[in-house]
Amino acid sequence: MSVRKIPTNHPLAYFFLAFIAMAGLSYINYLPSVVNALAGGLGFSDAQAGQVVALNGYGGLLGSTIAIFLVRRIHWQPAMYLFLALLAVIDISTLWVDHYGVMLGWRFLAGTFGGLCVGIGFSVLARLNNPDRAFGTLLLIQFSIGSLVIYGLPSLEALLNAYAVFGVMAGFVALSLAMMPFLPSLPRDNKSAESSMPLPEWCSNSLLLMLAITVYQIAASAVWAYVGLIGLGADIDADHVSLSIAATGLLGLLGAMLPVIGGKRFGRLYWVIAGVVLSVISALLLSMSPLTPLLYVTAMALLFFSWPAVQSYLLAVTAEMDRSGRLSTIAAVVSSVGLASGPLLASSLLDHGNFTVMLYACALTFLSSCFLVLKPVLAQEKTGTEEMTSQYQ
């Protein structure tokens, strides 16, 4: 009995593809819970916890890099089946790993297969007709999953143990495997509508855009990795910290909905700049002393609202610059660089539980991404306007 395929432009196709792209490195969405589990119930130090998630991220970088050379040469569905199945086995096997050195290597391996899934997933999302909706849906799912897991994981850990977070990772991968049979086939390379931008300018703008994505992800993931410990370090009750992160994470849904609903009708640049400014304010609020529960919640709300909006708009620009999906796969790589480097940077700037230096560094890093993004986003908006005008002439 054959499974009925979902049409390519159906909302469920966008949802399923975005969910599968998310599942490869799903731990990023509830990173504070992973860090808290490693540094709490599993007995690793704060610095060791940051290094484990950093190695997991660098494995994602390796996998996404390999995917750059695969996306134009392979059929994405058989490859995704294989890599998801291997990732599920590794995530489940982590339940029996308790040695620090083994944990580092095992999570690096998990990151490698997860990165392959993410890289292939990004290339498929980029080939859909509406990249703003595709990547907005991806970020919408990421923040929904993050809030749900952060809220429910403490109860699950109390019922099972601190390793429950790795069971959650495996569950998302298994669900992705269940979605795969319903997805339509897509061509390996969609070469429609090459950019009218001169090649040197295209290369320059692509480089600036990749740097902007990397720099923003470094700062965001650095704050995200330690936001739970920042709250605990300010003597905020642990239950209040978990509830606050979960509740404010729901604002990420609103940020992700901006490109899903509005697309690029009102331009992307203003949304990106506004999101970066809100991210800077968030890092500065978290650095204040004393950090009150109100300041803590406000800071997280600003970050969680702006993060998905900024990333989805930048990824949509990437998809429009190269419809084959390869540049979007490169964006997955540089995003992995940022997500892996953020916790590593944060762990190197910790000072015996003092997060001030780390947060100031994150604020400056956010700000630098704002300057990097100006030229490529403006150029792509201009190119898109010219192409649209030529179609009606």
Short mmCIF file of C-alpha atoms in Angstrom, two decimals:
data_model
loop_
_atom_site.label_atom_id
_atom_site.label_comp_id
_atom_site.label_asym_id
_atom_site.label_seq_id
_atom_site.Cartn_x
_atom_site.Cartn_y
_atom_site.Cartn_z
CA MET A 1 0.00 0.00 0.00
CA SER A 2 1.55 3.28 -1.14
CA VAL A 3 1.60 6.37 1.06
CA ARG A 4 -0.15 9.44 -0.32
CA LYS A 5 2.38 12.22 -0.93
CA ILE A 6 1.76 15.79 0.23
CA PRO A 7 1.80 18.40 -2.58
CA THR A 8 4.97 20.48 -2.66
CA ASN A 9 3.26 23.80 -1.89
CA HIS A 10 0.98 22.41 0.84
CA PRO A 11 1.54 23.94 4.32
CA LEU A 12 2.11 20.44 5.71
CA ALA A 13 5.04 19.98 3.31
CA TYR A 14 6.63 23.15 4.70
CA PHE A 15 5.96 21.96 8.26
CA PHE A 16 7.29 18.42 7.79
CA LEU A 17 10.43 19.56 5.96
CA ALA A 18 11.12 22.24 8.58
CA PHE A 19 10.61 19.73 11.42
CA ILE A 20 13.02 17.25 9.82
CA ALA A 21 15.63 19.99 9.29
CA MET A 22 15.22 20.96 12.96
CA ALA A 23 15.54 17.42 14.33
CA GLY A 24 19.15 16.91 13.21
CA LEU A 25 20.44 19.32 15.86
CA SER A 26 17.31 19.63 17.99
CA TYR A 27 19.29 20.03 21.23
CA ILE A 28 20.03 23.64 20.24
CA ASN A 29 16.39 24.53 20.90
CA TYR A 30 16.63 23.50 24.55
CA LEU A 31 20.35 24.06 25.04
CA PRO A 32 20.03 25.40 28.63
CA SER A 33 18.33 22.13 29.63
CA VAL A 34 21.17 20.12 28.07
CA VAL A 35 23.80 22.24 29.85
CA ASN A 36 21.89 22.04 33.14
CA ALA A 37 21.57 18.25 32.84
CA LEU A 38 25.28 17.81 32.07
CA ALA A 39 26.38 20.21 34.82
CA GLY A 40 23.80 18.94 37.28
CA GLY A 41 22.51 15.38 37.31
CA LEU A 42 25.33 13.95 35.19
CA GLY A 43 28.07 15.45 37.38
CA PHE A 44 30.13 17.44 34.87
CA SER A 45 31.45 20.93 35.66
CA ASP A 46 29.96 24.10 34.10
CA ALA A 47 32.95 24.40 31.76
CA GLN A 48 32.82 20.71 30.80
CA ALA A 49 29.11 21.01 30.01
CA GLY A 50 29.86 23.91 27.66
CA GLN A 51 32.62 21.90 25.99
CA VAL A 52 30.36 18.88 25.42
CA VAL A 53 27.69 20.94 23.65
CA ALA A 54 30.43 22.80 21.77
CA LEU A 55 31.84 19.48 20.44
CA ASN A 56 28.33 18.42 19.51
CA GLY A 57 28.07 21.67 17.55
CA TYR A 58 31.43 21.20 15.85
CA GLY A 59 30.29 17.74 14.78
CA GLY A 60 27.28 19.50 13.27
CA LEU A 61 29.70 21.80 11.47
CA LEU A 62 31.57 18.84 9.99
CA GLY A 63 28.36 17.16 8.87
CA SER A 64 26.94 20.32 7.32
CA THR A 65 30.24 20.91 5.50
CA ILE A 66 30.10 17.43 4.00
CA ALA A 67 26.51 18.13 2.95
CA ILE A 68 27.66 21.08 0.81
CA PHE A 69 29.35 18.62 -1.57
CA LEU A 70 26.46 16.13 -1.48
CA VAL A 71 23.30 18.18 -2.08
CA ARG A 72 23.75 18.45 -5.87
CA ARG A 73 24.88 14.85 -6.29
CA ILE A 74 22.49 12.73 -4.23
CA HIS A 75 18.79 12.07 -3.92
CA TRP A 76 17.98 13.76 -0.64
CA GLN A 77 15.33 11.34 0.65
CA PRO A 78 17.39 8.09 0.81
CA ALA A 79 20.28 10.02 2.34
CA MET A 80 18.01 11.60 4.95
CA TYR A 81 16.57 8.19 5.90
CA LEU A 82 20.09 6.82 6.46
CA PHE A 83 21.45 9.76 8.47
CA LEU A 84 18.34 10.10 10.65
CA ALA A 85 18.41 6.39 11.48
CA LEU A 86 22.09 6.55 12.50
CA LEU A 87 21.47 9.68 14.56
CA ALA A 88 18.61 7.99 16.43
CA VAL A 89 20.87 5.06 17.36
CA ILE A 90 23.61 7.39 18.64
CA ASP A 91 21.19 9.52 20.69
CA ILE A 92 19.72 6.44 22.36
CA SER A 93 23.20 5.03 23.02
CA THR A 94 24.16 8.23 24.88
CA LEU A 95 21.96 7.02 27.76
CA TRP A 96 24.78 4.62 28.71
CA VAL A 97 27.69 7.09 28.43
CA ASP A 98 28.96 8.54 31.73
CA HIS A 99 32.67 9.20 31.08
CA TYR A 100 33.58 12.78 30.10
CA GLY A 101 36.01 11.85 27.30
CA VAL A 102 33.61 9.30 25.80
CA MET A 103 30.76 11.81 26.04
CA LEU A 104 32.80 14.35 24.07
CA GLY A 105 33.51 11.90 21.23
CA TRP A 106 30.02 10.40 21.18
CA ARG A 107 28.24 13.76 21.01
CA PHE A 108 30.69 14.88 18.29
CA LEU A 109 29.59 11.84 16.28
CA ALA A 110 25.94 12.67 16.93
CA GLY A 111 26.58 16.21 15.77
CA THR A 112 28.17 14.95 12.54
CA PHE A 113 25.12 12.96 11.47
CA GLY A 114 22.84 15.70 12.75
CA GLY A 115 24.74 18.26 10.68
CA LEU A 116 24.32 16.11 7.56
CA CYS A 117 20.56 16.09 8.17
CA VAL A 118 20.47 19.85 8.73
CA GLY A 119 22.58 20.63 5.66
CA ILE A 120 20.41 18.51 3.39
CA GLY A 121 17.26 19.88 5.03
CA PHE A 122 18.33 23.48 4.44
CA SER A 123 18.98 22.80 0.75
CA VAL A 124 15.48 21.35 0.37
CA LEU A 125 13.84 24.26 2.20
CA ALA A 126 15.69 26.71 -0.07
CA ARG A 127 14.17 25.06 -3.17
CA LEU A 128 10.59 25.64 -2.01
CA ASN A 129 8.63 28.44 -3.66
CA ASN A 130 8.46 30.67 -0.57
CA PRO A 131 11.79 30.74 1.34
CA ASP A 132 10.50 33.28 3.88
CA ARG A 133 7.70 30.89 4.83
CA ALA A 134 10.04 27.88 4.75
CA PHE A 135 12.67 29.27 7.11
CA GLY A 136 10.08 31.12 9.19
CA THR A 137 8.35 27.78 9.75
CA LEU A 138 11.70 26.24 10.71
CA LEU A 139 12.31 28.89 13.36
CA LEU A 140 8.68 28.66 14.51
CA ILE A 141 9.09 24.93 15.12
CA GLN A 142 12.44 25.40 16.82
CA PHE A 143 11.11 27.83 19.39
CA SER A 144 7.91 25.84 19.95
CA ILE A 145 9.94 22.70 20.63
CA GLY A 146 12.37 24.63 22.83
CA SER A 147 9.64 26.01 25.07
CA LEU A 148 7.83 22.69 25.40
CA VAL A 149 10.97 20.70 26.24
CA ILE A 150 12.31 23.26 28.72
CA TYR A 151 8.95 23.35 30.47
CA GLY A 152 8.39 19.59 30.57
CA LEU A 153 11.91 18.20 30.94
CA PRO A 154 12.27 18.73 34.73
CA SER A 155 9.23 16.48 35.30
CA LEU A 156 10.58 13.91 32.87
CA GLU A 157 13.99 13.95 34.57
CA ALA A 158 12.32 13.50 37.96
CA LEU A 159 10.43 10.50 36.57
CA LEU A 160 13.46 8.98 34.81
CA ASN A 161 16.91 10.60 35.29
CA ALA A 162 19.13 13.37 33.89
CA TYR A 163 19.74 11.34 30.71
CA ALA A 164 16.10 11.93 29.72
CA VAL A 165 17.17 14.87 27.55
CA PHE A 166 18.96 12.47 25.18
CA GLY A 167 15.83 10.34 24.95
CA VAL A 168 13.95 13.46 23.89
CA MET A 169 16.51 14.04 21.11
CA ALA A 170 16.03 10.48 19.85
CA GLY A 171 12.25 10.93 19.97
CA PHE A 172 12.36 13.91 17.63
CA VAL A 173 14.53 11.98 15.18
CA ALA A 174 12.12 9.03 15.26
CA LEU A 175 9.19 11.37 14.58
CA SER A 176 11.10 12.82 11.61
CA LEU A 177 11.55 9.33 10.19
CA ALA A 178 7.78 8.83 10.47
CA MET A 179 7.18 12.04 8.46
CA MET A 180 9.55 11.19 5.63
CA PRO A 181 7.26 8.85 3.60
CA PHE A 182 4.66 11.61 3.14
CA LEU A 183 7.03 14.14 1.58
CA PRO A 184 7.11 14.88 -2.17
CA SER A 185 10.20 14.41 -4.29
CA LEU A 186 12.06 17.55 -5.29
CA PRO A 187 14.63 18.06 -8.07
CA ARG A 188 18.23 17.91 -6.91
CA ASP A 189 19.10 21.24 -8.47
CA ASN A 190 16.71 24.07 -9.22
CA LYS A 191 18.62 26.52 -11.43
CA SER A 192 15.73 28.87 -12.13
CA ALA A 193 16.31 32.58 -11.95
CA GLU A 194 20.04 33.15 -11.59
CA SER A 195 20.87 36.39 -9.80
CA SER A 196 21.30 39.45 -12.00
CA MET A 197 23.95 40.70 -9.58
CA PRO A 198 27.53 40.80 -10.99
CA LEU A 199 29.58 37.82 -9.81
CA PRO A 200 32.19 39.78 -7.75
CA GLU A 201 29.41 41.66 -5.96
CA TRP A 202 27.49 38.41 -5.43
CA CYS A 203 30.56 36.77 -3.86
CA SER A 204 31.22 39.78 -1.64
CA ASN A 205 27.62 39.94 -0.45
CA SER A 206 27.49 36.19 0.12
CA LEU A 207 30.61 36.38 2.29
CA LEU A 208 29.23 39.28 4.34
CA LEU A 209 25.92 37.47 4.79
CA MET A 210 27.63 34.28 5.96
CA LEU A 211 29.74 36.29 8.42
CA ALA A 212 26.63 38.06 9.73
CA ILE A 213 24.84 34.75 10.31
CA THR A 214 27.90 33.30 12.06
CA VAL A 215 28.50 36.29 14.32
CA TYR A 216 24.85 36.61 15.34
CA GLN A 217 24.61 32.88 16.13
CA ILE A 218 27.79 33.02 18.24
CA ALA A 219 26.34 35.71 20.48
CA ALA A 220 22.82 34.24 20.63
CA SER A 221 23.93 30.70 21.43
CA ALA A 222 26.42 31.95 24.05
CA VAL A 223 23.60 33.66 25.95
CA TRP A 224 21.22 30.76 25.28
CA ALA A 225 23.63 28.13 26.62
CA TYR A 226 24.04 29.83 30.00
CA VAL A 227 20.75 31.68 30.43
CA GLY A 228 19.60 29.05 32.95
CA LEU A 229 22.79 29.28 35.01
CA ILE A 230 22.66 33.10 34.81
CA GLY A 231 19.25 33.01 36.47
CA LEU A 232 20.38 30.54 39.12
CA GLY A 233 23.50 32.62 39.74
CA ALA A 234 21.27 35.62 40.45
CA ASP A 235 19.54 33.57 43.20
CA ILE A 236 16.35 33.18 41.20
CA ASP A 237 14.44 30.03 42.13
CA ALA A 238 15.21 27.06 39.84
CA ASP A 239 11.53 26.38 39.09
CA HIS A 240 11.02 30.06 38.28
CA VAL A 241 14.02 29.99 35.94
CA SER A 242 12.68 26.98 33.99
CA LEU A 243 9.19 28.44 33.81
CA SER A 244 10.51 31.86 32.73
CA ILE A 245 12.63 30.40 29.94
CA ALA A 246 9.74 28.26 28.69
CA ALA A 247 7.20 31.10 28.86
CA THR A 248 9.38 33.76 27.22
CA GLY A 249 10.48 31.24 24.62
CA LEU A 250 6.91 31.34 23.33
CA LEU A 251 7.64 34.88 22.15
CA GLY A 252 9.96 33.25 19.67
CA LEU A 253 6.79 32.01 17.99
CA LEU A 254 5.78 35.60 17.32
CA GLY A 255 9.22 36.45 15.95
CA ALA A 256 9.15 33.41 13.68
CA MET A 257 5.64 34.29 12.47
CA LEU A 258 6.80 37.63 11.05
CA PRO A 259 8.34 36.16 7.87
CA VAL A 260 5.70 33.42 7.66
CA ILE A 261 2.84 35.94 7.57
CA GLY A 262 4.48 39.05 6.13
CA GLY A 263 7.15 37.54 3.92
CA LYS A 264 9.22 40.29 2.33
CA ARG A 265 6.34 42.63 1.54
CA PHE A 266 7.62 45.29 3.94
CA GLY A 267 11.31 44.68 3.34
CA ARG A 268 13.69 42.61 5.46
CA LEU A 269 16.36 45.12 6.46
CA TYR A 270 14.35 47.02 9.07
CA TRP A 271 13.24 43.83 10.77
CA VAL A 272 16.82 42.53 10.88
CA ILE A 273 18.24 45.76 12.34
CA ALA A 274 15.46 45.99 14.92
CA GLY A 275 16.04 42.39 15.95
CA VAL A 276 19.79 42.90 16.39
CA VAL A 277 19.21 46.01 18.53
CA LEU A 278 16.77 44.10 20.76
CA SER A 279 19.36 41.32 21.12
CA VAL A 280 22.01 43.83 22.26
CA ILE A 281 19.61 45.22 24.87
CA SER A 282 18.87 41.68 26.06
CA ALA A 283 22.55 40.91 26.75
CA LEU A 284 23.02 44.21 28.57
CA LEU A 285 19.96 43.63 30.77
CA LEU A 286 21.24 40.19 31.80
CA SER A 287 24.56 41.78 32.83
CA MET A 288 22.92 44.15 35.30
CA SER A 289 23.48 43.72 39.02
CA PRO A 290 21.36 42.94 40.87
CA LEU A 291 19.53 40.90 38.25
CA THR A 292 15.91 40.90 39.35
CA PRO A 293 13.34 38.37 38.11
CA LEU A 294 11.66 41.16 36.10
CA LEU A 295 14.90 42.12 34.33
CA TYR A 296 15.64 38.43 33.73
CA VAL A 297 12.28 37.78 32.10
CA THR A 298 12.43 41.00 30.05
CA ALA A 299 15.89 40.17 28.71
CA MET A 300 14.86 36.69 27.65
CA ALA A 301 11.66 37.98 26.04
CA LEU A 302 13.65 40.43 23.89
CA LEU A 303 16.14 37.78 22.77
CA PHE A 304 13.59 35.07 22.07
CA PHE A 305 11.41 37.43 20.03
CA SER A 306 14.24 38.79 17.90
CA TRP A 307 16.38 35.67 17.36
CA PRO A 308 14.04 33.67 15.06
CA ALA A 309 13.00 36.75 13.09
CA VAL A 310 16.59 37.78 12.36
CA GLN A 311 17.69 34.27 11.41
CA SER A 312 14.72 33.43 9.21
CA TYR A 313 15.02 36.69 7.26
CA LEU A 314 18.76 36.18 6.74
CA LEU A 315 18.22 32.59 5.61
CA ALA A 316 15.51 33.74 3.19
CA VAL A 317 17.99 36.21 1.66
CA THR A 318 20.45 33.34 1.32
CA ALA A 319 17.88 31.17 -0.45
CA GLU A 320 17.03 33.94 -2.94
CA MET A 321 20.69 34.51 -3.74
CA ASP A 322 21.11 30.87 -4.83
CA ARG A 323 18.03 28.83 -5.75
CA SER A 324 20.03 25.60 -6.08
CA GLY A 325 20.16 25.38 -2.29
CA ARG A 326 23.96 25.13 -2.02
CA LEU A 327 24.39 28.58 -0.45
CA SER A 328 21.68 27.68 2.07
CA THR A 329 23.65 24.54 2.91
CA ILE A 330 26.72 26.73 3.43
CA ALA A 331 24.52 28.89 5.68
CA ALA A 332 23.77 25.75 7.69
CA VAL A 333 27.52 25.23 8.06
CA VAL A 334 28.29 28.75 9.23
CA SER A 335 25.24 28.64 11.49
CA SER A 336 26.70 25.50 13.05
CA VAL A 337 30.02 27.33 13.48
CA GLY A 338 28.22 30.07 15.37
CA LEU A 339 26.07 27.73 17.45
CA ALA A 340 29.08 25.61 18.42
CA SER A 341 31.40 28.54 19.08
CA GLY A 342 28.95 30.45 21.24
CA PRO A 343 29.01 28.05 24.24
CA LEU A 344 32.78 27.63 23.83
CA LEU A 345 33.28 31.41 23.86
CA ALA A 346 30.99 31.76 26.85
CA SER A 347 32.76 29.01 28.80
CA SER A 348 36.14 30.69 28.20
CA LEU A 349 34.86 34.03 29.54
CA LEU A 350 33.31 32.70 32.74
CA ASP A 351 34.84 33.98 35.96
CA HIS A 352 33.82 31.72 38.85
CA GLY A 353 30.12 32.17 38.25
CA ASN A 354 30.39 35.80 37.08
CA PHE A 355 28.77 36.21 33.64
CA THR A 356 29.33 39.98 33.16
CA VAL A 357 32.36 39.83 30.84
CA MET A 358 30.71 37.14 28.74
CA LEU A 359 27.50 39.16 28.36
CA TYR A 360 29.34 42.36 27.40
CA ALA A 361 31.23 40.37 24.75
CA CYS A 362 27.93 39.02 23.43
CA ALA A 363 26.46 42.54 23.20
CA LEU A 364 29.44 43.70 21.10
CA THR A 365 29.20 40.60 18.93
CA PHE A 366 25.51 41.21 18.27
CA LEU A 367 26.31 44.79 17.30
CA SER A 368 29.00 43.76 14.81
CA SER A 369 26.51 41.53 12.98
CA CYS A 370 24.34 44.60 12.34
CA PHE A 371 27.11 46.27 10.31
CA LEU A 372 27.90 43.07 8.39
CA VAL A 373 24.33 42.56 7.24
CA LEU A 374 23.58 46.01 5.79
CA LYS A 375 25.17 45.65 2.33
CA PRO A 376 24.00 42.13 1.36
CA VAL A 377 20.39 42.61 2.49
CA LEU A 378 20.09 45.99 0.76
CA ALA A 379 21.61 44.57 -2.43
CA GLN A 380 19.28 41.57 -2.48
CA GLU A 381 16.22 43.74 -1.87
CA LYS A 382 17.28 45.95 -4.78
CA THR A 383 17.84 42.92 -7.02
CA GLY A 384 14.49 41.44 -6.05
CA THR A 385 12.71 44.72 -6.84
CA GLU A 386 14.39 44.95 -10.24
CA GLU A 387 13.48 41.36 -11.12
CA MET A 388 9.88 41.91 -10.09
CA THR A 389 9.68 45.11 -12.15
CA SER A 390 11.08 43.38 -15.24
CA GLN A 391 8.44 40.66 -14.97
CA TYR A 392 5.65 43.21 -15.31
CA GLN A 393 7.20 45.13 -18.20
#
